[in-house]
PDB file of C-alpha atoms in Angstrom:
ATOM      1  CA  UNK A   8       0.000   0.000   0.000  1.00  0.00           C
ATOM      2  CA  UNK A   9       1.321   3.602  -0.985  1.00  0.00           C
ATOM      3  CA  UNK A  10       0.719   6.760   0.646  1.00  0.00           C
ATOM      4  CA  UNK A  11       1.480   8.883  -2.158  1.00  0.00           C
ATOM      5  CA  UNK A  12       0.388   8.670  -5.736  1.00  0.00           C
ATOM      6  CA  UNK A  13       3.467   9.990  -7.163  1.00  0.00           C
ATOM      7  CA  UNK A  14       5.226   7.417  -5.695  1.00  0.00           C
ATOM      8  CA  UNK A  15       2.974   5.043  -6.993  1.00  0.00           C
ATOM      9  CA  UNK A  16       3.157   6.425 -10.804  1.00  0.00           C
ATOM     10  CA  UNK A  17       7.201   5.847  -9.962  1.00  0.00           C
ATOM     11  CA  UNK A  18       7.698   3.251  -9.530  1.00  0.00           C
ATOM     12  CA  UNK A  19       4.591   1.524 -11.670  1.00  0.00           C
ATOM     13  CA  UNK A  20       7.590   3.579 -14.601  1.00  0.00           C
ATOM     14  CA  UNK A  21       9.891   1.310 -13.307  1.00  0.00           C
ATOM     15  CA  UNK A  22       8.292  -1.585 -12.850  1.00  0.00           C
ATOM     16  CA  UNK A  23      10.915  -3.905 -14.697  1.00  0.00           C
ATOM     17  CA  UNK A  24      12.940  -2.814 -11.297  1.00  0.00           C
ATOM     18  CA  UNK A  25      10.373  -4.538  -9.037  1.00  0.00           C
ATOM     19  CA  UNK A  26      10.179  -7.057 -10.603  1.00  0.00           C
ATOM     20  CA  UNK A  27      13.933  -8.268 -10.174  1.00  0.00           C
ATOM     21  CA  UNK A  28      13.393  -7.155  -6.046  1.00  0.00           C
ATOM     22  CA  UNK A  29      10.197  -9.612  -6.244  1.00  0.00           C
ATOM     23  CA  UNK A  30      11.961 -12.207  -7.998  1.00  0.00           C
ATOM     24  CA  UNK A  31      13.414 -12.618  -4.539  1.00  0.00           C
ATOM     25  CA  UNK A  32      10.318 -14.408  -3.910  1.00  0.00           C
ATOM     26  CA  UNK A  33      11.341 -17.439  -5.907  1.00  0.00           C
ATOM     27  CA  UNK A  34      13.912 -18.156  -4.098  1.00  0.00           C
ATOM     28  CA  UNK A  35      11.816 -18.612  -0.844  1.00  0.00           C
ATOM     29  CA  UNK A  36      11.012 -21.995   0.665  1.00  0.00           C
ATOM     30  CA  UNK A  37       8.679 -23.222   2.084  1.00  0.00           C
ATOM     31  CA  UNK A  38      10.148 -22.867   5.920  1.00  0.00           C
ATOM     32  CA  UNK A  39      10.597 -18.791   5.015  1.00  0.00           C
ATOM     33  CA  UNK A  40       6.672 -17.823   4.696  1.00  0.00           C
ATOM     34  CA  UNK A  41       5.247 -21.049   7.033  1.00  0.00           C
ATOM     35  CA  UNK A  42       5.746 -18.986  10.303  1.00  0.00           C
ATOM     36  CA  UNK A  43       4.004 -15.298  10.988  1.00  0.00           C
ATOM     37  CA  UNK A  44       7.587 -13.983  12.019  1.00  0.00           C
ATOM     38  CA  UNK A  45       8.706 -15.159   8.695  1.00  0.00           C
ATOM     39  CA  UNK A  46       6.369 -13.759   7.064  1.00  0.00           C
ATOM     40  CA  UNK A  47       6.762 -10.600   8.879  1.00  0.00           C
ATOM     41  CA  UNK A  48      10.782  -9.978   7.951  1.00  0.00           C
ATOM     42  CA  UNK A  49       9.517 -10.543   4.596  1.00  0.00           C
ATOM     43  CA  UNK A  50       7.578  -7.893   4.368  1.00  0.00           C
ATOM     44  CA  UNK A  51      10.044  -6.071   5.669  1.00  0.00           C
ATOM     45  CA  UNK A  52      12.923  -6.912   3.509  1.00  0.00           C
ATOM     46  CA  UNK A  53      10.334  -6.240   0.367  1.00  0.00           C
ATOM     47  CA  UNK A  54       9.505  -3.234   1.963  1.00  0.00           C
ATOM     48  CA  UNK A  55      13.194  -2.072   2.283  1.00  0.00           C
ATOM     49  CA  UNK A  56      13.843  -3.143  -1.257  1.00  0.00           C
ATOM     50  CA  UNK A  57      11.492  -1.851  -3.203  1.00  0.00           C
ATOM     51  CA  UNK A  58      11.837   1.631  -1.086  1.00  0.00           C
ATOM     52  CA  UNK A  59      15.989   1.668  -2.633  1.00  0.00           C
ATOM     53  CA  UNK A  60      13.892   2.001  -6.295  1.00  0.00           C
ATOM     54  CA  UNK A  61      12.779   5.355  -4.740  1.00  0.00           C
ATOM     55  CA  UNK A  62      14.563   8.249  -5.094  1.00  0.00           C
ATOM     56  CA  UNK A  63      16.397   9.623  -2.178  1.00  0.00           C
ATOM     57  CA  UNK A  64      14.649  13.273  -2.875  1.00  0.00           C
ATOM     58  CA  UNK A  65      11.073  12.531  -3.961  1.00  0.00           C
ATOM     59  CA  UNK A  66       8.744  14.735  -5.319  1.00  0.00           C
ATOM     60  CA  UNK A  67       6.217  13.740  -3.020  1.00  0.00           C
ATOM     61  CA  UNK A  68       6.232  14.666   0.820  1.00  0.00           C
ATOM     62  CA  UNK A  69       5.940  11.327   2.620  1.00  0.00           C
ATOM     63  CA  UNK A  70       9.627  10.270   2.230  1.00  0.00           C
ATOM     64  CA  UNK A  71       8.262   6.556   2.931  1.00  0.00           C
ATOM     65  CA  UNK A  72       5.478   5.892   1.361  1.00  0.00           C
ATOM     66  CA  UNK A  73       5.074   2.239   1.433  1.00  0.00           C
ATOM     67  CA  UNK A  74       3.372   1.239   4.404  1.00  0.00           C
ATOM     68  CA  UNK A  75       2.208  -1.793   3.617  1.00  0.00           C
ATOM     69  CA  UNK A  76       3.080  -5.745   2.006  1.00  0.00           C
ATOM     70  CA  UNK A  77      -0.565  -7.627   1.387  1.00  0.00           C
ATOM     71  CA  UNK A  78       0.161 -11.077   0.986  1.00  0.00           C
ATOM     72  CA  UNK A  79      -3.131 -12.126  -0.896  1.00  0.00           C
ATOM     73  CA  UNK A  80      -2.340 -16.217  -0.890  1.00  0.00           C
ATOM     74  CA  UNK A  81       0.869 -18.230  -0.652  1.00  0.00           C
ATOM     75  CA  UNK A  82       1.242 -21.030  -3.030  1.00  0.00           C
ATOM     76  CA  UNK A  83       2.995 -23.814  -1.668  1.00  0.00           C
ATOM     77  CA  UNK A  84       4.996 -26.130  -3.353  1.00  0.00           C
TER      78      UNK A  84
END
């Protein structure tokens, strides 16, 4: 979830840039997103990443504007 919509026309301009941060994701097992704490660094560490695609003077006046990760479903394999 964004705060800001200029942050979200941003980075939805870079999304090729996301894309490699959530490409982490694949790399995940099953042990990383079984556990809430798990899940919870997670977010954080996507948090964290995708907030180094932002610039470190915005345009916009919440300097961090991601607040939240939704995990909709996790697909085990």
């Amino acid at each position: 979830m964004l705060s800001e919509e200029m942050a979200n026309a941003y980075l939805t301009a870079r999304i090729v840039s996301q894309r490699i941060v959530l490409s982490e994701l694949q790399d995940l097992s099953v042990e990383d997103v079984k556990q809430a704490e798990s899940r919870e660094a997670l977010r954080q560490r996507l948090i964290s990443a995708i907030s180094q695609i932002l610039p470190t003077k915005p345009e916009w006046a919440d300097p961090e504007p991601i607040k939240k990760v939704l995990f909709e479903e996790f697909v085990l394999q």
